[in-house]
Coordinates of C-alpha atoms and ligand atoms in Angstrom, one line a residue:
X1 CA 5.4 24.1 -11.8
X2 CA 6.8 22.5 -8.4
X3 CA 10.4 21.2 -8.2
X4 CA 10.7 19.1 -5.8
X5 CA 13.3 18.7 -3.3
X6 CA 14.7 16.1 -1.0
X7 CA 14.4 16.3 3.1
X8 CA 17.8 15.0 4.4
X9 CA 19.2 15.9 8.0
X10 CA 16.2 18.2 8.7
X11 CA 16.9 20.2 5.8
X12 CA 15.3 20.7 2.5
X13 CA 18.1 20.1 -0.3
X14 CA 18.0 20.2 -4.2
X15 CA 18.9 16.7 -5.2
X16 CA 22.1 15.7 -6.9
X17 CA 20.4 14.2 -10.2
X18 CA 20.9 13.8 -13.8
X19 CA 17.6 13.2 -14.7
X20 CA 14.3 14.6 -13.6
X21 CA 10.8 13.3 -14.2
X22 CA 7.3 14.7 -15.0
X23 CA 4.6 14.7 -12.0
X24 CA 1.1 15.0 -13.9
X25 CA -2.3 15.7 -12.7
X26 CA -4.2 12.5 -14.2
X27 CA -7.8 14.7 -14.1
X28 CA -6.3 17.4 -16.3
X29 CA -3.6 15.6 -18.4
X30 CA -1.4 18.5 -17.3
X31 CA 2.2 18.7 -15.9
X32 CA 2.2 19.6 -12.5
X33 CA 5.7 19.2 -11.3
X34 CA 9.2 17.9 -11.4
X35 CA 10.6 15.2 -9.3
X36 CA 14.7 14.5 -9.1
X37 CA 15.5 10.9 -10.1
X38 CA 18.1 11.2 -7.0
X39 CA 21.6 9.8 -7.3
X40 CA 23.1 7.2 -5.4
X41 CA 25.1 10.0 -3.7
X42 CA 22.0 11.2 -2.5
X43 CA 20.8 8.1 -1.0
X44 CA 24.1 8.0 0.8
X45 CA 24.0 11.3 2.1
X46 CA 20.5 10.3 3.6
X47 CA 22.0 7.4 5.1
X48 CA 25.0 8.8 6.8
X49 CA 22.3 11.5 8.5
X50 CA 20.0 8.7 9.7
X51 CA 23.0 6.9 10.9
X52 CA 24.5 9.9 13.0
X53 CA 21.0 10.3 14.3
X54 CA 20.5 6.8 15.3
X55 CA 22.5 6.6 18.6
X56 CA 20.8 9.5 20.5
X57 CA 17.6 8.8 19.0
X58 CA 18.0 4.9 20.3
X59 CA 18.8 6.3 23.8
X60 CA 15.8 8.5 23.8
X61 CA 13.1 7.1 25.8
X62 CA 10.3 5.2 24.2
X63 CA 7.5 7.5 25.5
X64 CA 9.7 10.7 24.5
X65 CA 9.9 9.2 21.2
X66 CA 6.0 8.5 21.2
X67 CA 5.4 12.4 22.2
X68 CA 6.9 13.1 18.8
X69 CA 4.6 11.2 17.5
X70 CA 1.4 12.8 19.4
X71 CA 2.8 16.4 18.6
X72 CA 3.0 14.7 14.6
X73 CA -0.6 13.5 14.8
X74 CA -1.6 17.4 15.3
X75 CA 0.3 18.7 12.8
X76 CA -1.1 16.2 10.2
X77 CA -4.4 16.7 11.4
X78 CA -3.8 20.8 11.0
X79 CA -3.0 19.7 7.2
X80 CA -5.6 17.1 6.6
X81 CA -7.6 19.0 3.9
X82 CA -4.3 20.2 2.1
X83 CA -2.7 16.7 2.0
X84 CA -6.0 15.0 0.9
X85 CA -6.5 17.7 -2.2
X86 CA -2.8 17.3 -3.0
X87 CA -3.1 13.4 -3.2
X88 CA -6.5 14.0 -5.6
X89 CA -4.2 16.0 -8.0
X90 CA -1.7 14.0 -8.3
X91 CA -3.2 10.5 -8.2
X92 CA -6.5 11.0 -9.4
X93 CA -8.9 9.5 -6.7
X94 CA -11.8 11.1 -5.5
X95 CA -11.6 13.7 -2.5
X96 CA -13.4 11.1 -0.2
X97 CA -11.2 8.5 -1.2
X98 CA -8.3 10.5 -0.4
X99 CA -9.6 11.6 2.8
X100 CA -10.1 8.0 3.6
X101 CA -6.7 7.4 2.8
X102 CA -5.2 10.2 5.2
X103 CA -7.3 9.2 7.8
X104 CA -5.7 5.8 7.9
X105 CA -2.3 7.0 7.5
X106 CA -2.9 9.1 10.7
X107 CA -4.6 6.3 12.5
X108 CA -0.9 4.3 12.0
X109 CA 0.6 7.4 14.0
X110 CA -2.0 6.8 16.9
X111 CA -1.4 2.8 16.8
X112 CA 2.5 3.4 16.9
X113 CA 2.1 5.6 20.1
X114 CA 1.5 2.2 22.0
X115 CA 5.2 1.5 21.7
X116 CA 5.7 1.3 25.3
X117 CA 3.3 -1.6 25.7
X118 CA 4.0 -2.9 22.6
X119 CA 7.9 -3.1 22.5
X120 CA 8.0 -4.7 26.0
X121 CA 10.2 -8.0 26.4
X122 CA 9.4 -10.8 28.5
X123 CA 11.4 -12.7 31.4
X124 CA 11.4 -15.7 33.6
X125 CA 13.7 -16.0 36.7
X126 CA 15.5 -19.3 37.7
X127 CA 15.6 -20.9 34.2
X128 CA 18.3 -22.7 36.0
X129 CA 18.9 -22.7 39.7
X130 CA 20.0 -19.0 40.4
X131 CA 19.8 -18.1 36.6
X132 CA 17.5 -15.5 35.2
X133 CA 16.8 -15.0 31.3
X134 CA 15.0 -11.6 29.8
X135 CA 14.2 -11.1 26.5
X136 CA 14.4 -7.4 25.5
X137 CA 13.2 -5.7 22.2
X138 CA 16.1 -3.2 20.9
X139 CA 16.0 -1.2 18.0
X140 CA 18.2 -2.0 14.9
X141 CA 19.7 1.1 13.0
X142 CA 18.6 2.6 9.6
X143 CA 15.6 1.1 8.0
X144 CA 13.5 2.4 4.7
X145 CA 10.5 2.2 3.0
X146 CA 10.2 2.3 -1.1
X147 CA 6.5 3.0 -2.0
X148 CA 4.0 2.7 -4.8
X149 CA 2.0 5.5 -6.6
X150 CA -1.6 4.1 -5.7
X151 CA -1.5 4.9 -2.0
X152 CA 0.9 8.1 -1.9
X153 CA 0.3 9.0 1.6
X154 CA -0.7 5.9 3.5
X155 CA 1.5 3.2 2.4
X156 CA 4.6 4.5 3.8
X157 CA 2.8 5.2 7.0
X158 CA 2.4 1.3 7.5
X159 CA 5.9 1.3 8.3
X160 CA 7.5 4.7 9.2
X161 CA 5.6 5.3 12.6
X162 CA 6.3 2.2 13.9
X163 CA 10.5 2.2 12.9
X164 CA 10.8 5.6 14.3
X165 CA 8.8 5.1 17.5
X166 CA 10.9 1.8 17.9
X167 CA 14.1 4.0 18.1
X168 CA 15.2 3.4 14.4
X169 CA 15.8 6.3 11.8
X170 CA 14.2 6.5 8.6
X171 CA 14.2 7.1 5.0
X172 CA 11.3 7.2 2.7
X173 CA 11.7 6.7 -1.1
X174 CA 8.2 7.7 -2.5
X175 CA 6.8 6.9 -5.9
X176 CA 8.3 8.9 -8.6
X177 CA 5.0 9.5 -10.0
X178 CA 3.3 11.0 -6.6
X179 CA 6.0 12.7 -4.9
X180 CA 3.8 15.7 -4.0
X181 CA 1.8 14.4 -1.2
X182 CA 4.8 12.8 0.7
X183 CA 6.4 16.2 0.5
X184 CA 3.7 18.1 2.0
X185 CA 3.5 15.4 4.6
X186 CA 7.5 16.1 5.8
X187 CA 6.7 19.6 5.8
X188 CA 4.6 18.5 9.1
X189 CA 7.8 16.3 9.9
X190 CA 9.9 19.2 9.7
X191 CA 7.4 21.6 11.9
X192 CA 7.4 18.9 14.7
X193 CA 11.3 19.5 15.7
X194 CA 12.6 15.9 15.3
X195 CA 16.1 15.3 15.7
X196 CA 17.9 16.1 12.5
X197 CA 18.5 13.1 10.6
X198 CA 15.9 10.9 12.4
X199 CA 13.4 10.9 9.5
X200 CA 14.5 11.5 5.6
X201 CA 13.1 11.5 2.1
X202 CA 14.8 11.0 -1.0
X203 CA 13.0 11.2 -4.3
X204 CA 14.1 9.2 -7.2
X205 CA 13.7 6.1 -9.4
X206 CA 15.6 2.8 -9.9
X207 CA 19.2 4.1 -9.4
X208 CA 17.8 5.6 -5.6
X209 CA 16.2 2.2 -5.1
X210 CA 19.1 -0.1 -6.0
X211 CA 21.2 1.9 -3.7
X212 CA 19.2 1.4 -0.6
X213 CA 19.0 -2.3 -1.4
X214 CA 22.6 -2.5 -1.7
X215 CA 23.6 0.1 0.8
X216 CA 25.7 -1.9 3.6
X217 CA 24.2 0.4 6.7
X218 CA 20.3 0.0 5.7
X219 CA 19.4 -2.8 8.2
X220 CA 15.9 -3.5 6.5
X221 CA 13.7 -2.5 4.0
X222 CA 9.8 -2.4 3.5
X223 CA 8.4 -2.4 0.1
X224 CA 5.0 -1.8 -1.8
X225 CA 4.8 -2.3 -5.7
X226 CA 4.4 -4.6 -8.3
X227 CA 5.2 -8.4 -7.6
X228 CA 7.8 -8.2 -10.1
X229 CA 9.5 -5.4 -8.1
X230 CA 8.6 -6.9 -5.0
X231 CA 10.6 -10.1 -6.1
X232 CA 13.6 -8.0 -7.1
X233 CA 13.6 -6.1 -3.8
X234 CA 13.1 -9.3 -1.5
X235 CA 15.9 -11.1 -3.6
X236 CA 18.6 -8.2 -3.1
X237 CA 17.7 -7.9 0.4
X238 CA 18.3 -11.6 0.7
X239 CA 21.8 -11.0 -0.9
X240 CA 22.7 -8.2 1.4
X241 CA 21.4 -9.7 4.4
X242 CA 18.6 -6.9 5.3
X243 CA 15.6 -7.6 6.9
X244 CA 12.9 -7.3 4.3
X245 CA 8.9 -7.4 4.1
X246 CA 8.1 -7.0 0.4
X247 CA 4.3 -6.8 -0.4
X248 CA 3.5 -7.2 -4.2
X249 CA 0.5 -7.2 -6.8
X250 CA -3.0 -8.8 -6.6
X251 CA -5.7 -10.6 -8.8
X252 CA -8.6 -10.8 -6.2
X253 CA -11.8 -12.9 -6.6
X254 CA -15.1 -11.7 -5.2
X255 CA -17.7 -14.6 -5.0
X256 CA -21.2 -14.1 -4.8
X257 CA -23.4 -17.0 -3.5
X258 CA -27.1 -17.6 -4.9
X259 CA -28.2 -17.0 -1.4
X260 CA -26.4 -13.2 -1.2
X261 CA -28.6 -10.4 -0.7
X262 CA -28.1 -8.5 -4.0
X263 CA -29.4 -5.3 -3.5
X264 CA -27.9 -4.6 -0.1
X265 CA -24.2 -6.1 -1.4
X266 CA -24.4 -3.9 -4.6
X267 CA -23.1 -0.8 -3.3
X268 CA -19.9 -2.6 -1.8
X269 CA -19.6 -4.6 -4.6
X270 CA -19.3 -1.5 -7.2
X271 CA -17.0 0.2 -4.4
X272 CA -14.7 -3.3 -4.8
X273 CA -14.0 -2.9 -8.2
X274 CA -14.2 0.7 -9.2
X275 CA -13.3 2.4 -6.2
X276 CA -9.9 4.5 -6.7
X277 CA -10.6 3.5 -10.5
X278 CA -9.7 -0.3 -9.5
X279 CA -5.9 1.1 -8.6
X280 CA -6.2 -0.9 -5.2
X281 CA -4.4 -3.8 -4.2
X282 CA -7.6 -4.9 -2.4
X283 CA -9.5 -3.9 -5.5
X284 CA -12.1 -6.5 -6.8
X285 CA -10.7 -7.9 -10.3
X286 CA -12.5 -11.3 -11.2
X287 CA -16.6 -11.3 -10.4
X288 CA -17.2 -15.0 -9.8
X289 CA -21.2 -15.8 -9.9
X290 CA -21.7 -19.3 -7.9
X291 CA -24.9 -21.3 -9.6
X292 CA -27.7 -19.7 -10.8
X293 CA -27.4 -16.1 -9.2
X294 CA -25.4 -15.5 -12.5
X295 CA -27.7 -13.6 -14.5
X296 CA -29.3 -11.4 -11.9
X297 CA -26.0 -10.7 -10.6
X298 CA -24.8 -9.8 -14.1
X299 CA -27.8 -7.5 -14.6
X300 CA -27.9 -5.5 -11.5
X301 CA -23.9 -5.0 -11.8
X302 CA -23.7 -3.7 -15.3
X303 CA -26.5 -1.3 -14.4
X304 CA -25.1 0.1 -11.3
X305 CA -21.4 0.3 -12.9
X306 CA -23.1 2.1 -15.8
X307 CA -24.4 4.8 -13.5
X308 CA -21.0 5.5 -12.2
X309 CA -20.1 9.5 -12.3
X310 CA -16.5 9.8 -13.9
X311 CA -14.3 12.7 -13.4
X312 CA -12.3 15.1 -11.8
X313 CA -11.8 13.6 -8.4
X314 CA -11.8 17.1 -6.7
X315 CA -15.5 18.0 -7.9
X316 CA -18.6 17.2 -6.0
X317 CA -20.4 14.1 -6.7
X318 CA -17.8 12.2 -8.8
X319 CA -17.7 8.3 -8.1
X320 CA -14.5 7.2 -10.1
X321 CA -11.5 9.4 -10.8
X322 CA -8.9 9.1 -13.9
X323 CA -6.2 6.3 -13.5
X324 CA -2.8 7.7 -12.2
X325 CA -0.9 8.2 -15.9
X326 CA -1.1 8.3 -20.0
X327 CA 1.2 5.0 -19.6
X328 CA -0.9 3.2 -16.9
X329 CA -4.0 3.9 -19.0
X330 CA -2.4 2.7 -22.2
X331 CA -1.6 -0.6 -20.2
X332 CA -5.0 -0.9 -19.0
X333 CA -6.5 -0.4 -22.3
X334 CA -4.2 -3.0 -23.5
X335 CA -5.7 -5.6 -21.2
X336 CA -9.1 -4.4 -22.6
X337 CA -7.7 -5.2 -26.3
X338 CA -6.3 -8.6 -24.9
X339 CA -9.6 -9.8 -23.3
X340 CA -11.4 -9.0 -26.7
X341 CA -8.9 -11.1 -28.9
X342 CA -9.1 -13.7 -26.5
X343 CA -12.9 -14.0 -26.9
X344 CA -14.3 -12.5 -23.5
X345 CA -17.4 -10.5 -24.3
X346 CA -17.2 -7.0 -23.5
X347 CA -20.6 -5.7 -22.2
X348 CA -19.8 -2.5 -21.0
X349 CA -17.1 -0.7 -22.6
X350 CA -15.1 2.0 -20.8
X351 CA -13.0 2.9 -23.5
X352 CA -13.4 6.5 -25.2
X353 CA -15.0 7.9 -22.4
X354 CA -15.5 11.6 -22.8
X355 CA -15.5 13.5 -19.7
X356 CA -16.4 17.3 -19.8
X357 CA -13.9 19.9 -19.3
X358 CA -11.1 17.6 -19.2
X359 CA -10.0 16.3 -22.8
X360 CA -6.7 15.3 -21.8
X361 CA -7.2 13.9 -18.7
X362 CA -6.5 9.6 -18.2
X363 CA -10.0 8.3 -18.1
X364 CA -11.3 5.2 -18.5
X365 CA -15.1 4.3 -17.7
X366 CA -16.2 1.2 -15.9
X367 CA -15.7 -1.7 -18.1
X368 CA -17.4 -5.2 -17.5
X369 CA -16.2 -8.6 -19.7
X370 CA -18.7 -11.5 -19.6
X371 CA -17.9 -15.2 -20.7
X372 CA -14.5 -14.9 -19.2
X373 CA -12.6 -18.3 -18.6
X374 CA -9.5 -18.9 -16.3
X375 CA -6.9 -19.3 -18.8
X376 CA -7.8 -15.8 -20.5
X377 CA -5.1 -13.1 -19.6
X378 CA -7.8 -10.9 -18.1
X379 CA -8.8 -13.6 -15.6
X380 CA -5.3 -14.1 -14.5
X381 CA -2.9 -10.9 -14.6
X382 CA -3.2 -7.9 -12.6
X383 CA -4.9 -4.9 -14.6
X384 CA -5.1 -2.4 -11.9
X385 CA -8.0 -0.7 -13.3
X386 CA -11.5 -0.5 -13.8
X387 CA -12.2 -3.5 -15.6
X388 CA -14.3 -6.1 -14.7
X389 CA -14.0 -9.9 -15.5
X390 CA -17.3 -11.8 -15.1
X391 CA -17.0 -15.6 -14.2
X392 CA -19.6 -18.5 -13.6
X393 CA -18.6 -21.5 -11.2
X394 CA -20.7 -24.4 -10.3
X395 CA -20.4 -24.3 -6.5
X396 CA -18.3 -22.9 -3.8
X397 CA -15.3 -25.8 -4.3
X398 CA -14.8 -24.8 -8.0
X399 CA -15.0 -20.6 -6.8
X400 CA -12.2 -21.8 -4.1
X401 CA -10.0 -23.6 -6.8
X402 CA -10.0 -20.4 -9.0
X403 CA -8.3 -18.3 -5.7
X404 CA -6.1 -21.2 -5.0
X405 CA -4.7 -21.4 -8.9
X406 CA -4.2 -17.7 -9.0
X407 CA -0.8 -17.0 -8.6
X408 CA -1.7 -14.0 -6.4
X409 CA -3.1 -14.4 -3.0
X410 CA -3.6 -10.9 -1.5
X411 CA -7.4 -10.4 -0.8
X412 CA -10.8 -12.4 -1.3
X413 CA -14.1 -11.8 -0.9
X414 CA -17.5 -13.7 -0.3
X415 CA -21.1 -12.3 -0.4
X416 CA -23.5 -14.9 1.0
X417 CA -26.4 -15.1 3.7
X418 CA -25.0 -18.6 5.2
X419 CA -22.6 -18.7 8.3
X420 CA -21.9 -22.1 7.0
X421 CA -20.7 -21.3 3.7
X422 CA -18.8 -18.3 5.0
X423 CA -16.7 -20.2 7.6
X424 CA -16.0 -22.5 4.7
X425 CA -14.5 -19.8 2.7
X426 CA -12.6 -18.1 5.3
X427 CA -11.2 -21.6 6.1
X428 CA -10.0 -22.7 2.8
X429 CA -9.5 -19.5 0.4
X430 CA -6.0 -19.1 -0.3
X431 CA -5.6 -15.1 0.2
X432 CA -4.6 -13.4 3.5
X433 CA -7.3 -10.5 3.7
X434 CA -10.7 -11.9 3.3
X435 CA -13.9 -9.9 3.2
X436 CA -17.2 -11.6 4.3
X437 CA -20.0 -9.3 2.6
X438 CA -17.5 -6.6 2.1
X439 CA -15.5 -6.3 -1.0
X440 CA -12.5 -4.3 0.4
X441 CA -10.9 -6.3 3.3
X442 CA -8.6 -3.5 4.4
X443 CA -7.1 -4.2 7.7
X444 CA -6.9 -1.2 10.2
X445 CA -3.5 -0.2 11.8
X446 CA -4.0 -2.6 14.5
X447 CA -4.1 -5.9 12.3
X448 CA -1.5 -6.9 9.8
X449 CA -1.7 -5.8 6.2
X450 CA -0.2 -8.4 3.5
X451 CA -0.9 -11.0 1.4
X452 CA 0.2 -14.4 0.3
X453 CA 1.6 -16.7 -2.8
X454 CA 2.9 -14.0 -5.2
X455 CA 1.5 -11.1 -3.2
X456 CA 3.7 -11.1 -0.9
X457 CA 7.5 -11.9 0.2
X458 CA 8.7 -11.9 3.5
X459 CA 7.4 -13.0 6.8
X460 CA 6.4 -10.0 8.8
X461 CA 3.6 -8.0 7.4
X462 CA 2.7 -4.2 7.2
X463 CA 1.4 -2.6 10.8
X464 CA -0.4 -4.7 13.1
X465 CA 1.4 -6.1 16.3
X466 CA 3.9 -7.7 14.2
X467 CA 5.5 -4.4 12.7
X468 CA 7.2 -4.1 16.2
X469 CA 8.7 -7.2 15.5
X470 CA 10.1 -6.0 12.2
X471 CA 11.7 -3.1 13.5
X472 CA 13.3 -4.3 16.5
X473 CA 15.6 -7.4 17.5
X474 CA 14.9 -9.5 20.6
X475 CA 18.3 -9.7 22.6
X476 CA 18.3 -12.5 25.2
X477 CA 20.1 -11.6 28.4
X478 CA 21.0 -14.8 30.5
X479 CA 22.4 -13.7 34.0
X480 CA 23.8 -15.4 37.1
X481 CA 25.0 -13.3 39.9
X482 CA 26.2 -15.3 43.1
Ligands
NAD1 P1 6.3 -0.6 -8.9 O1 6.6 -1.8 -8.7 O2 6.2 -0.1 -10.3 O3 6.8 0.7 -8.3 C1 7.3 0.6 -6.8 C2 8.3 1.3 -6.2 O4 9.5 0.6 -6.8 C3 8.4 2.7 -6.7 O5 9.1 3.5 -5.6 C4 9.5 2.6 -7.8 O6 10.3 3.5 -8.0 C5 10.2 1.6 -7.5 N1 10.6 0.6 -9.0 C6 9.6 0.2 -10.0 N2 10.4 -0.4 -10.8 C7 11.7 -0.8 -10.2 C8 12.8 -1.7 -10.8 N3 12.6 -2.5 -11.8 N4 14.1 -1.1 -9.9 C9 14.0 -0.9 -8.7 N5 13.1 0.3 -8.2 C10 11.9 0.0 -8.8 O7 4.7 -0.4 -8.4 P2 3.4 0.8 -8.6 O8 3.2 0.7 -10.0 O9 4.0 2.3 -8.3 O10 2.4 0.1 -7.8 C11 1.3 -0.4 -7.8 C12 1.5 -2.0 -7.5 O11 1.5 -1.8 -6.1 C13 0.4 -2.8 -8.1 O12 1.1 -3.8 -8.3 C14 -0.2 -2.9 -6.5 O13 -1.1 -4.3 -6.5 C15 1.0 -2.9 -5.7 N6 0.2 -2.7 -4.2 C16 0.4 -3.6 -3.5 C17 0.0 -3.5 -1.9 C18 0.1 -4.6 -1.2 O14 -0.2 -4.1 -0.1 N7 0.2 -6.0 -1.4 C19 -0.2 -1.9 -1.8 C20 -0.4 -1.1 -2.8 C21 -0.1 -1.2 -3.9

């Protein structure tokens, strides 16, 4: 049984905590670890260390800071397979999905090494006679990230490498449901010899989060999680005057036009809805048949979904793993019950699935509801599991209305062979990450990640070019030397 520790000021330390949480392997349903719910005092220690480290780190040339990241990349590559396997063990996704996640994490380290280009400012001579002006980007201080359960490796790294390479110091608060992956990643950080206090990790739950939100010496927070928590974080950071980017939940619509190439599209449609067991903020959730494609789409989709091999993600050939926890499994099953109660027709039932050898695992099989209408709960709320709501609309306009009326605006996808339809969709749909003939519109590290409406609170999104702005202040210097 692994008992997890914090990493503060370059050292592994036992946390001051009144309470410990259990860490589970969702595939087997067994307890595999204990995570401290660190007290506010642990956050204070990490902030003190990060604050102490800040000035020297900030004065370290950006290229030298980038060299730490080059070294870190090599250590992460060395630990790649081990990180991917720990991730599967505590989160439940398949090994291939996990390898994809770790790769995306490392790509953020690679992108961040471009700091010497990305952090440059601009200048203009003679803004008035004999007066010159420069705009310089400067680091700000201590930043932190509060992470969700579903991408234990990647999500904190949408922010961490950029914060640090820009000259800030950092605190990671991993999800208490999946704390082991970051712990292994921090072993790689430890091997790289970063100066003490530059990167810290504190495990915990609400107390630790709330201390981060209200700590006067933390200058900015990146948050990713459910929209209810994202709103809380956004509000608290507003109150305390911190920079904030707060990424929330999603309800993504995937529209299929009558002219779509259904057979070619089916693998990516299935991955969209059932990849990572639907626990992805970019997952398709509502499958919308436009016009007369409905019957054919339904038949092909349900057949492909039924054929998916569900099991322990560490085993060969498994296409969908369990959901993360018993509690989350019950929440998803509750949504299936709700769908039935509200009159949707359950045409593929993933409840009571049996996975050989793992009677205690948190499994839900691929599930499809037909006859779903916009006011039903399963058409509106984020389920975050392998449950698909199938709807039909008459035309693209009606489909776009569904997206517009949704509380969320993370992603939207369209399948079509018509360029004009694709352009109209991209132009009008109220969501921030768009897939055309793709079911998961996941921006790579050099493009921004984040949604609209109830899926995002703030203005600067994750990674991309903008992130260098989030982690720096633009200082304007106006000079006259006569
Ligand atoms: P969550 O909101 O329950 O937890 C996220 C973090 O917030 C955790 O570290 C947790 O300790 C902390 N937390 C939870 N409740 C809190 C509270 N009341 N006060 C203070 N801190 C609290 O999210 P989750 O269930 O771990 O993650 C899944 C959610 O994340 C889904 O809604 C998913 O859509 C979303 N997500 C969004 C994106 C995106 O890019 N928009 C990416 C990944 C996941």
